[in-house]
Every structure is written in C-alpha cells, then in structure tokens.
Amino acid sequence: MLRVVFCWVILWTGLLVWLDRVVAQTPDSEQQRKEYRERREREAQQRSEALFLGKPPAGTTTIVGRSVINAISNKGFGNTIALLEIARKQEICNEMGFNNEQAAVLKTTRDKVQAQILMNAPKYVQRFKTMSDADHQSIQEEIEKDLQRITDQVETLTTPEQKKNVQKLVFQSMGGLNSPMINLDAMSSLNLTEEQKKKAETTFKEMESERIAQMEEGLKLIEKAVSLGGVNMSPEDRARLEAERNALEARIMATGKSLGDKLRIHLTDEQRELEKKLLANRPQYLPPLPRQLRGDFTDQYSPGLNSWTPGQGVPQDQSEEKKRRRPFPTQETK
C-alpha cells in the first residue's frame, strides 16, 4: 500500500526522494538520475493503476500523503522506514551495529511488514473507491494507526545505541536542519538536552502552519498530476506542472532554510559543528542531497536559488551580485 499509492508523493514532490530507497545506490549523472526517476514514475503508475483498475480516486494521494508525513514528522516512522531498508544490505546492518542474528530477524520482520501491507491493500482500495469527503479523516486515522503498529513492531528489535545510529542516518538522509522534512526526532541526533528539545519544539510549532500549507499545496499538485494522466500527460501539461512544482519547491526549501536558522539558535557551537560533520561525512550509499541542501557542509559546489542559470539575461547590477555570489570552483574539489 505504501509503495503503490504513496509513491506518487515521493516521485512528484521531490521532497521525500530519500524515502524511496534510503539505502539504494542512485545513478551518478544528471541524465541517469532523470531516466531513473522517470522509470520509477512509470513503475509506480503501473502498480497503482493495476491496484485500482484505473486511476486512484480523487483524494487518495492526499489522504495517504498526510498519513505518512504525519507519521514521519510526529511518530518516528522515518526511522522505521530506514530500518526496513537497512535490512536489504548486510554491510549496512553491520555498520548500524546489528549482528548477523539481529540482521536476520530484521529481514524477517521486513518480509512480514510487506505481507501485512499487501493484506491490508484490498481493504483500503475498497474504502478509497467508495469514500465520501466525510470519510477522509477516518481513513487517514486508520492508516496512521497501521503505520504506528509497524513502528512499534520494528522498534522492539533495536537497542538504544542502534536507535541512535539509525536516527543519525535519517538526519544525514534528510540533509540536516535545513531539510523540509526535519523534525524533532531527527534533530535529536545532535545530542539535545531536554531544555533544547522544548525550545526546538516551540520553534517547530511557530512554523507549523506554514509548513502544513506548503505540504497541502504539494499534495494538491500531485492530485492534479494524477488527474492529468501521470506519466502519460501531454508535454504541455507536464511543462506547466513542472513549473508549478519548481516554484513550490523553491518556497519549501526557503521555509526549510528559515526553520533551520531558527533551530540553530538553540544549539551550542559543538552541536552546530556536529551537524556539519554529519553532513560532510554522509555514507556513500545515501542518495545525493538536493543542491539547495548541500551548502557548505559538503565539498560539492551548489549554486543558490537565485544564481544565474542558462537562458537568463545578464544581471542589471553585476557589482552587487558579484559581492554576494560564491565563486564557481575552477578545479575539481578533493
């Protein structure tokens, strides 16, 4: 259910790409990444249409998207997904501190969770097909309860130290405090005190309405994509949708940057340095960060949101722009 329906959220918003395969190897070149993304979109649409015998009913993506995002933001479901993906590869299990016996149990649990999802899929498909607007909230609550049961089941398999390792991996996967998906659980990998957690929680609440509004806008955009035929939409519709998506992404990233700056106020110098260290030493098996999240934490050059791109004219005030712009590296970084 999660992979079939919520895959639209992953593939169209671009905000949850790291959830698609947290520990998957991703293609290196931009062209390869584009081909990979398009292939995943086609596969997701084929599975979704096979499940629903056509397009998912209007509102399906929004309900599932809200459920999963709420579970990740407030209930530690991001750690659960990471653990289930870690089970795919023995070397990563070892790195996270799981011995062979624990790794085998984790893999068995992953298989059981997949079976549970498949068993629940027909029930939800029927509910989506017959739902009214009044049913949206109750279905969302049911999905969140199912996700919580999975989280509770998986959490029993880990020690406190392993939980900390996975929490750190999720923080690295997200891209640190500037990530649109950052939450208090992931932020806790910076060794927060209880007082810092309370201050951070207040900051999250201050920006909650803005983040929710942007999430809802993203879900509406996905619903629009589904209604237009998904990967089969016309080139004109795709171009319009891409423009809307890019504009929304820029605003979401700007909100994430603003939130990250406010959260860092609560940290010590040592904790700020820890964030930089974690992001500079992300495991090689993690997908690359979006350019907006690379910043100065990695050795990869990343232009800002307002940097010049091909097709743009020359800035009118080049002197001011030149003062602000980070110079493009003239040789390969090491």
mmCIF file of C-alpha atoms in Angstrom:
data_model
loop_
_atom_site.group_PDB
_atom_site.id
_atom_site.type_symbol
_atom_site.label_atom_id
_atom_site.label_comp_id
_atom_site.label_asym_id
_atom_site.label_seq_id
_atom_site.Cartn_x
_atom_site.Cartn_y
_atom_site.Cartn_z
ATOM 1 C CA MET A 1 0.000 0.000 0.000
ATOM 2 C CA LEU A 2 2.730 2.412 0.999
ATOM 3 C CA ARG A 3 4.862 1.753 -2.084
ATOM 4 C CA VAL A 4 1.919 1.664 -4.510
ATOM 5 C CA VAL A 5 -0.085 4.747 -3.597
ATOM 6 C CA PHE A 6 2.274 6.973 -1.623
ATOM 7 C CA CYS A 7 4.881 6.540 -4.351
ATOM 8 C CA TRP A 8 3.109 9.480 -6.044
ATOM 9 C CA VAL A 9 4.062 11.673 -3.107
ATOM 10 C CA ILE A 10 7.656 10.512 -3.314
ATOM 11 C CA LEU A 11 8.069 10.865 -7.037
ATOM 12 C CA TRP A 12 6.173 14.081 -7.769
ATOM 13 C CA THR A 13 7.048 16.419 -4.932
ATOM 14 C CA GLY A 14 10.731 15.562 -4.820
ATOM 15 C CA LEU A 15 10.670 16.204 -1.050
ATOM 16 C CA LEU A 16 10.697 12.579 0.035
ATOM 17 C CA VAL A 17 13.033 11.095 -2.540
ATOM 18 C CA TRP A 18 15.212 9.730 0.239
ATOM 19 C CA LEU A 19 12.285 7.563 1.382
ATOM 20 C CA ASP A 20 12.002 5.826 -1.984
ATOM 21 C CA ARG A 21 15.129 3.795 -1.233
ATOM 22 C CA VAL A 22 17.009 5.175 1.762
ATOM 23 C CA VAL A 23 19.986 2.908 1.193
ATOM 24 C CA ALA A 24 19.718 2.487 -2.581
ATOM 25 C CA GLN A 25 22.537 3.275 -4.962
ATOM 26 C CA THR A 26 21.413 6.107 -7.236
ATOM 27 C CA PRO A 27 22.779 6.898 -10.708
ATOM 28 C CA ASP A 28 25.661 9.364 -10.918
ATOM 29 C CA SER A 29 24.954 11.649 -13.874
ATOM 30 C CA GLU A 30 22.038 14.068 -14.132
ATOM 31 C CA GLN A 31 20.774 12.266 -17.237
ATOM 32 C CA GLN A 32 20.931 8.894 -15.468
ATOM 33 C CA ARG A 33 19.067 10.314 -12.484
ATOM 34 C CA LYS A 34 16.377 11.705 -14.793
ATOM 35 C CA GLU A 35 15.982 8.346 -16.541
ATOM 36 C CA TYR A 36 15.904 6.567 -13.172
ATOM 37 C CA ARG A 37 13.237 8.943 -11.847
ATOM 38 C CA GLU A 38 11.094 8.574 -14.975
ATOM 39 C CA ARG A 39 11.358 4.793 -14.817
ATOM 40 C CA ARG A 40 10.277 4.809 -11.165
ATOM 41 C CA GLU A 41 7.345 7.071 -12.057
ATOM 42 C CA ARG A 42 6.184 4.660 -14.762
ATOM 43 C CA GLU A 43 6.522 1.665 -12.463
ATOM 44 C CA ALA A 44 4.616 3.432 -9.662
ATOM 45 C CA GLN A 45 1.806 4.422 -12.004
ATOM 46 C CA GLN A 46 1.529 0.907 -13.417
ATOM 47 C CA ARG A 47 1.261 -0.606 -9.931
ATOM 48 C CA SER A 48 -1.242 2.000 -8.813
ATOM 49 C CA GLU A 49 -3.460 1.553 -11.870
ATOM 50 C CA ALA A 50 -3.286 -2.241 -11.526
ATOM 51 C CA LEU A 51 -4.395 -1.990 -7.904
ATOM 52 C CA PHE A 52 -7.293 0.381 -8.587
ATOM 53 C CA LEU A 53 -8.090 -0.931 -12.097
ATOM 54 C CA GLY A 54 -7.519 2.619 -13.315
ATOM 55 C CA LYS A 55 -6.677 5.954 -11.729
ATOM 56 C CA PRO A 56 -6.770 6.199 -7.916
ATOM 57 C CA PRO A 57 -9.933 8.041 -6.802
ATOM 58 C CA ALA A 58 -9.534 11.761 -6.181
ATOM 59 C CA GLY A 59 -8.268 12.377 -2.664
ATOM 60 C CA THR A 60 -6.379 9.068 -2.362
ATOM 61 C CA THR A 61 -2.916 10.575 -2.680
ATOM 62 C CA THR A 62 -3.740 13.394 -0.271
ATOM 63 C CA ILE A 63 -5.011 11.050 2.435
ATOM 64 C CA VAL A 64 -2.079 8.651 2.178
ATOM 65 C CA GLY A 65 0.391 11.532 1.893
ATOM 66 C CA ARG A 66 -0.900 13.241 5.013
ATOM 67 C CA SER A 67 -0.858 9.968 6.924
ATOM 68 C CA VAL A 68 2.729 9.110 6.086
ATOM 69 C CA ILE A 69 4.044 12.658 6.553
ATOM 70 C CA ASN A 70 2.337 12.876 9.956
ATOM 71 C CA ALA A 71 3.804 9.504 10.930
ATOM 72 C CA ILE A 72 7.283 10.617 9.885
ATOM 73 C CA SER A 73 7.052 14.052 11.488
ATOM 74 C CA ASN A 74 5.492 13.104 14.800
ATOM 75 C CA LYS A 75 5.793 9.363 15.381
ATOM 76 C CA GLY A 76 9.232 8.203 14.270
ATOM 77 C CA PHE A 77 8.067 6.416 11.142
ATOM 78 C CA GLY A 78 11.098 7.735 9.232
ATOM 79 C CA ASN A 79 13.324 5.610 11.477
ATOM 80 C CA THR A 80 11.092 2.621 10.768
ATOM 81 C CA ILE A 81 11.433 3.020 7.017
ATOM 82 C CA ALA A 82 15.198 3.381 7.383
ATOM 83 C CA LEU A 83 15.393 0.177 9.440
ATOM 84 C CA LEU A 84 13.331 -1.788 6.923
ATOM 85 C CA GLU A 85 15.536 -0.547 4.089
ATOM 86 C CA ILE A 86 18.715 -1.256 6.054
ATOM 87 C CA ALA A 87 17.592 -4.884 6.208
ATOM 88 C CA ARG A 88 18.239 -5.123 2.467
ATOM 89 C CA LYS A 89 22.025 -4.963 2.836
ATOM 90 C CA GLN A 90 24.162 -6.900 5.301
ATOM 91 C CA GLU A 91 27.071 -4.426 5.190
ATOM 92 C CA ILE A 92 24.804 -1.562 6.251
ATOM 93 C CA CYS A 93 23.313 -3.693 9.018
ATOM 94 C CA ASN A 94 26.853 -4.232 10.265
ATOM 95 C CA GLU A 95 27.617 -0.520 10.108
ATOM 96 C CA MET A 96 24.492 0.263 12.145
ATOM 97 C CA GLY A 97 25.580 -2.196 14.833
ATOM 98 C CA PHE A 98 23.350 -5.204 14.031
ATOM 99 C CA ASN A 99 24.933 -8.623 14.438
ATOM 100 C CA ASN A 100 24.086 -11.441 11.993
ATOM 101 C CA GLU A 101 21.253 -12.764 14.155
ATOM 102 C CA GLN A 102 19.649 -9.341 14.553
ATOM 103 C CA ALA A 103 20.032 -8.662 10.835
ATOM 104 C CA ALA A 104 18.237 -11.930 10.033
ATOM 105 C CA VAL A 105 15.381 -11.011 12.399
ATOM 106 C CA LEU A 106 15.178 -7.559 10.813
ATOM 107 C CA LYS A 107 14.906 -9.087 7.338
ATOM 108 C CA THR A 108 12.203 -11.495 8.518
ATOM 109 C CA THR A 109 10.290 -8.586 10.075
ATOM 110 C CA ARG A 110 10.600 -6.637 6.843
ATOM 111 C CA ASP A 111 9.047 -9.531 4.919
ATOM 112 C CA LYS A 112 6.222 -9.734 7.455
ATOM 113 C CA VAL A 113 5.558 -6.000 7.216
ATOM 114 C CA GLN A 114 5.374 -6.227 3.427
ATOM 115 C CA ALA A 115 2.909 -9.099 3.765
ATOM 116 C CA GLN A 116 0.796 -7.057 6.186
ATOM 117 C CA ILE A 117 0.733 -4.125 3.764
ATOM 118 C CA LEU A 118 -0.344 -6.377 0.897
ATOM 119 C CA MET A 119 -3.066 -7.955 3.026
ATOM 120 C CA ASN A 120 -4.419 -4.521 4.001
ATOM 121 C CA ALA A 121 -4.294 -3.135 0.460
ATOM 122 C CA PRO A 122 -7.642 -4.558 -0.778
ATOM 123 C CA LYS A 123 -9.436 -3.173 2.277
ATOM 124 C CA TYR A 124 -8.109 0.313 1.668
ATOM 125 C CA VAL A 125 -8.665 0.160 -2.083
ATOM 126 C CA GLN A 126 -12.335 -0.559 -1.485
ATOM 127 C CA ARG A 127 -12.598 2.235 1.057
ATOM 128 C CA PHE A 128 -10.976 4.715 -1.317
ATOM 129 C CA LYS A 129 -13.326 3.724 -4.120
ATOM 130 C CA THR A 130 -16.464 4.287 -2.046
ATOM 131 C CA MET A 131 -15.351 7.161 0.213
ATOM 132 C CA SER A 132 -17.092 10.496 0.574
ATOM 133 C CA ASP A 133 -15.444 13.699 1.743
ATOM 134 C CA ALA A 134 -16.630 12.910 5.267
ATOM 135 C CA ASP A 135 -14.611 9.652 5.217
ATOM 136 C CA HIS A 136 -11.229 11.266 4.600
ATOM 137 C CA GLN A 137 -10.328 11.879 8.238
ATOM 138 C CA SER A 138 -11.332 8.410 9.464
ATOM 139 C CA ILE A 139 -9.367 6.680 6.677
ATOM 140 C CA GLN A 140 -6.335 8.822 7.423
ATOM 141 C CA GLU A 141 -6.542 7.877 11.100
ATOM 142 C CA GLU A 142 -6.769 4.175 10.190
ATOM 143 C CA ILE A 143 -3.659 4.403 8.023
ATOM 144 C CA GLU A 144 -1.759 6.225 10.753
ATOM 145 C CA LYS A 145 -2.708 3.513 13.252
ATOM 146 C CA ASP A 146 -1.442 0.829 10.867
ATOM 147 C CA LEU A 147 1.825 2.724 10.432
ATOM 148 C CA GLN A 148 2.144 3.092 14.201
ATOM 149 C CA ARG A 149 1.714 -0.666 14.628
ATOM 150 C CA ILE A 150 4.556 -1.218 12.177
ATOM 151 C CA THR A 151 6.737 1.292 14.050
ATOM 152 C CA ASP A 152 6.001 -0.348 17.404
ATOM 153 C CA GLN A 153 6.819 -3.764 15.948
ATOM 154 C CA VAL A 154 10.144 -2.697 14.412
ATOM 155 C CA GLU A 155 11.294 -0.644 17.417
ATOM 156 C CA THR A 156 11.364 -3.751 19.621
ATOM 157 C CA LEU A 157 14.240 -5.099 17.508
ATOM 158 C CA THR A 158 16.753 -2.354 18.284
ATOM 159 C CA THR A 159 18.937 -1.359 21.203
ATOM 160 C CA PRO A 160 19.213 2.296 22.321
ATOM 161 C CA GLU A 161 22.606 2.560 20.584
ATOM 162 C CA GLN A 162 21.213 1.143 17.334
ATOM 163 C CA LYS A 163 18.258 3.545 17.507
ATOM 164 C CA LYS A 164 20.764 6.393 17.822
ATOM 165 C CA ASN A 165 22.691 5.135 14.786
ATOM 166 C CA VAL A 166 19.537 4.929 12.700
ATOM 167 C CA GLN A 167 18.403 8.348 13.922
ATOM 168 C CA LYS A 168 21.726 9.790 12.764
ATOM 169 C CA LEU A 169 21.357 8.082 9.383
ATOM 170 C CA VAL A 170 17.885 9.598 8.929
ATOM 171 C CA PHE A 171 19.282 13.055 9.824
ATOM 172 C CA GLN A 172 22.018 12.608 7.210
ATOM 173 C CA SER A 173 19.487 11.346 4.668
ATOM 174 C CA MET A 174 17.234 14.363 5.188
ATOM 175 C CA GLY A 175 20.071 16.841 4.766
ATOM 176 C CA GLY A 176 20.262 18.357 8.232
ATOM 177 C CA LEU A 177 18.325 21.192 9.843
ATOM 178 C CA ASN A 178 17.554 22.954 6.542
ATOM 179 C CA SER A 179 15.637 19.953 5.250
ATOM 180 C CA PRO A 180 11.895 20.457 4.607
ATOM 181 C CA MET A 181 11.373 17.114 6.377
ATOM 182 C CA ILE A 182 13.346 17.892 9.552
ATOM 183 C CA ASN A 183 11.565 17.015 12.778
ATOM 184 C CA LEU A 184 12.404 16.883 16.465
ATOM 185 C CA ASP A 185 13.234 13.168 16.409
ATOM 186 C CA ALA A 186 15.819 13.545 13.643
ATOM 187 C CA MET A 187 17.189 16.732 15.203
ATOM 188 C CA SER A 188 17.760 14.817 18.450
ATOM 189 C CA SER A 189 20.729 13.108 16.765
ATOM 190 C CA LEU A 190 22.604 16.325 17.679
ATOM 191 C CA ASN A 191 22.517 15.260 21.355
ATOM 192 C CA LEU A 192 19.906 17.750 22.513
ATOM 193 C CA THR A 193 19.247 18.408 26.181
ATOM 194 C CA GLU A 194 15.677 18.325 27.442
ATOM 195 C CA GLU A 195 15.641 22.123 27.587
ATOM 196 C CA GLN A 196 16.849 22.330 23.990
ATOM 197 C CA LYS A 197 14.140 19.891 22.906
ATOM 198 C CA LYS A 198 11.459 22.094 24.470
ATOM 199 C CA LYS A 199 12.829 25.210 22.751
ATOM 200 C CA ALA A 200 13.083 23.390 19.413
ATOM 201 C CA GLU A 201 9.532 22.097 19.790
ATOM 202 C CA THR A 202 8.308 25.676 20.269
ATOM 203 C CA THR A 203 10.141 26.733 17.100
ATOM 204 C CA PHE A 204 8.592 23.876 15.127
ATOM 205 C CA LYS A 205 5.131 24.914 16.301
ATOM 206 C CA GLU A 206 5.766 28.531 15.284
ATOM 207 C CA MET A 207 6.338 27.457 11.681
ATOM 208 C CA GLU A 208 3.903 24.551 11.641
ATOM 209 C CA SER A 209 1.079 26.325 9.798
ATOM 210 C CA GLU A 210 3.388 27.498 7.001
ATOM 211 C CA ARG A 211 4.884 24.029 6.539
ATOM 212 C CA ILE A 212 1.461 22.350 6.545
ATOM 213 C CA ALA A 213 0.123 24.815 3.985
ATOM 214 C CA GLN A 214 3.023 24.043 1.661
ATOM 215 C CA MET A 215 2.578 20.307 2.179
ATOM 216 C CA GLU A 216 -1.105 20.611 1.265
ATOM 217 C CA GLU A 217 -0.183 22.600 -1.836
ATOM 218 C CA GLY A 218 2.222 19.845 -2.824
ATOM 219 C CA LEU A 219 -0.400 17.148 -2.353
ATOM 220 C CA LYS A 220 -2.881 19.103 -4.489
ATOM 221 C CA LEU A 221 -0.222 19.290 -7.185
ATOM 222 C CA ILE A 222 0.182 15.516 -7.064
ATOM 223 C CA GLU A 223 -3.586 15.041 -7.300
ATOM 224 C CA LYS A 224 -3.534 17.310 -10.339
ATOM 225 C CA ALA A 225 -0.771 15.226 -11.912
ATOM 226 C CA VAL A 226 -2.730 12.017 -11.358
ATOM 227 C CA SER A 227 -5.893 13.534 -12.880
ATOM 228 C CA LEU A 228 -3.918 14.611 -15.965
ATOM 229 C CA GLY A 229 -2.675 11.080 -16.568
ATOM 230 C CA GLY A 230 0.559 10.961 -14.617
ATOM 231 C CA VAL A 231 3.470 9.903 -16.845
ATOM 232 C CA ASN A 232 1.041 9.846 -19.788
ATOM 233 C CA MET A 233 0.100 13.531 -19.546
ATOM 234 C CA SER A 234 0.695 15.791 -22.517
ATOM 235 C CA PRO A 235 4.050 17.610 -22.874
ATOM 236 C CA GLU A 236 2.228 20.901 -22.355
ATOM 237 C CA ASP A 237 0.626 19.744 -19.093
ATOM 238 C CA ARG A 238 3.929 18.300 -17.918
ATOM 239 C CA ALA A 239 5.738 21.573 -18.597
ATOM 240 C CA ARG A 240 3.100 23.583 -16.697
ATOM 241 C CA LEU A 241 3.186 21.142 -13.799
ATOM 242 C CA GLU A 242 6.980 21.176 -13.664
ATOM 243 C CA ALA A 243 6.951 24.983 -13.498
ATOM 244 C CA GLU A 244 4.463 24.872 -10.601
ATOM 245 C CA ARG A 245 6.480 22.169 -8.863
ATOM 246 C CA ASN A 246 9.734 24.106 -9.211
ATOM 247 C CA ALA A 247 8.158 27.279 -7.813
ATOM 248 C CA LEU A 248 6.696 25.364 -4.862
ATOM 249 C CA GLU A 249 9.971 23.556 -4.256
ATOM 250 C CA ALA A 250 11.821 26.876 -4.079
ATOM 251 C CA ARG A 251 9.385 28.181 -1.450
ATOM 252 C CA ILE A 252 9.541 24.952 0.531
ATOM 253 C CA MET A 253 13.336 24.990 0.538
ATOM 254 C CA ALA A 254 13.313 28.647 1.622
ATOM 255 C CA THR A 255 10.995 27.764 4.509
ATOM 256 C CA GLY A 256 13.286 24.887 5.462
ATOM 257 C CA LYS A 257 16.284 27.226 5.461
ATOM 258 C CA SER A 258 14.430 29.716 7.662
ATOM 259 C CA LEU A 259 13.424 26.980 10.099
ATOM 260 C CA GLY A 260 16.965 25.597 10.171
ATOM 261 C CA ASP A 261 18.410 29.018 11.023
ATOM 262 C CA LYS A 262 15.940 29.402 13.903
ATOM 263 C CA LEU A 263 16.662 25.898 15.227
ATOM 264 C CA ARG A 264 20.426 26.503 15.247
ATOM 265 C CA ILE A 265 19.939 29.374 17.687
ATOM 266 C CA HIS A 266 19.144 26.770 20.349
ATOM 267 C CA LEU A 267 22.353 24.793 19.718
ATOM 268 C CA THR A 268 25.823 25.069 21.181
ATOM 269 C CA ASP A 269 28.852 25.649 18.957
ATOM 270 C CA GLU A 270 29.764 21.995 19.382
ATOM 271 C CA GLN A 271 26.310 20.872 18.195
ATOM 272 C CA ARG A 272 26.464 23.162 15.150
ATOM 273 C CA GLU A 273 29.820 21.647 14.288
ATOM 274 C CA LEU A 274 28.339 18.181 14.754
ATOM 275 C CA GLU A 275 25.673 18.950 12.154
ATOM 276 C CA LYS A 276 28.371 19.995 9.677
ATOM 277 C CA LYS A 277 30.393 16.890 10.460
ATOM 278 C CA LEU A 278 27.435 14.548 9.972
ATOM 279 C CA LEU A 279 26.545 16.093 6.616
ATOM 280 C CA ALA A 280 30.142 16.227 5.414
ATOM 281 C CA ASN A 281 30.510 12.527 6.206
ATOM 282 C CA ARG A 282 27.291 11.140 4.772
ATOM 283 C CA PRO A 283 27.621 7.433 3.834
ATOM 284 C CA GLN A 284 28.318 6.840 0.156
ATOM 285 C CA TYR A 285 25.249 4.618 -0.196
ATOM 286 C CA LEU A 286 22.873 7.507 0.542
ATOM 287 C CA PRO A 287 21.372 9.336 -2.454
ATOM 288 C CA PRO A 288 22.977 12.739 -3.122
ATOM 289 C CA LEU A 289 21.379 15.726 -1.436
ATOM 290 C CA PRO A 290 19.335 18.233 -3.449
ATOM 291 C CA ARG A 291 21.543 21.155 -4.462
ATOM 292 C CA GLN A 292 19.734 23.522 -2.071
ATOM 293 C CA LEU A 293 20.771 21.398 0.927
ATOM 294 C CA ARG A 294 24.447 20.952 0.122
ATOM 295 C CA GLY A 295 25.520 24.417 1.257
ATOM 296 C CA ASP A 296 28.989 24.491 2.814
ATOM 297 C CA PHE A 297 28.590 21.132 4.552
ATOM 298 C CA THR A 298 29.923 19.090 1.629
ATOM 299 C CA ASP A 299 32.675 19.529 -0.955
ATOM 300 C CA GLN A 300 30.118 19.728 -3.764
ATOM 301 C CA TYR A 301 29.568 23.143 -5.342
ATOM 302 C CA SER A 302 25.921 24.182 -5.188
ATOM 303 C CA PRO A 303 24.520 27.378 -6.731
ATOM 304 C CA GLY A 304 21.917 29.246 -4.691
ATOM 305 C CA LEU A 305 18.250 29.547 -5.613
ATOM 306 C CA ASN A 306 18.893 32.967 -7.196
ATOM 307 C CA SER A 307 22.100 32.042 -9.012
ATOM 308 C CA TRP A 308 22.361 32.536 -12.770
ATOM 309 C CA THR A 309 21.125 29.637 -14.903
ATOM 310 C CA PRO A 310 21.370 29.100 -18.677
ATOM 311 C CA GLY A 311 18.813 31.166 -20.578
ATOM 312 C CA GLN A 312 18.792 34.061 -18.126
ATOM 313 C CA GLY A 313 19.983 37.521 -19.086
ATOM 314 C CA VAL A 314 22.901 39.341 -17.517
ATOM 315 C CA PRO A 315 22.005 40.786 -14.077
ATOM 316 C CA GLN A 316 21.490 44.531 -14.196
ATOM 317 C CA ASP A 317 23.580 45.232 -11.116
ATOM 318 C CA GLN A 318 26.530 42.920 -11.574
ATOM 319 C CA SER A 319 28.616 44.596 -8.895
ATOM 320 C CA GLU A 320 26.188 43.756 -6.090
ATOM 321 C CA GLU A 321 25.546 40.257 -7.437
ATOM 322 C CA LYS A 322 29.283 39.617 -7.637
ATOM 323 C CA LYS A 323 29.729 40.533 -3.977
ATOM 324 C CA ARG A 324 27.106 38.025 -2.857
ATOM 325 C CA ARG A 325 27.854 35.129 -5.187
ATOM 326 C CA ARG A 326 30.075 32.267 -4.145
ATOM 327 C CA PRO A 327 32.711 31.818 -6.906
ATOM 328 C CA PHE A 328 32.422 28.753 -9.112
ATOM 329 C CA PRO A 329 35.345 26.386 -8.426
ATOM 330 C CA THR A 330 37.960 26.408 -11.188
ATOM 331 C CA GLN A 331 39.275 22.974 -10.363
ATOM 332 C CA GLU A 332 37.880 19.728 -9.094
ATOM 333 C CA THR A 333 37.449 19.588 -5.333
ATOM 334 C CA LYS A 334 39.033 16.773 -3.398
#
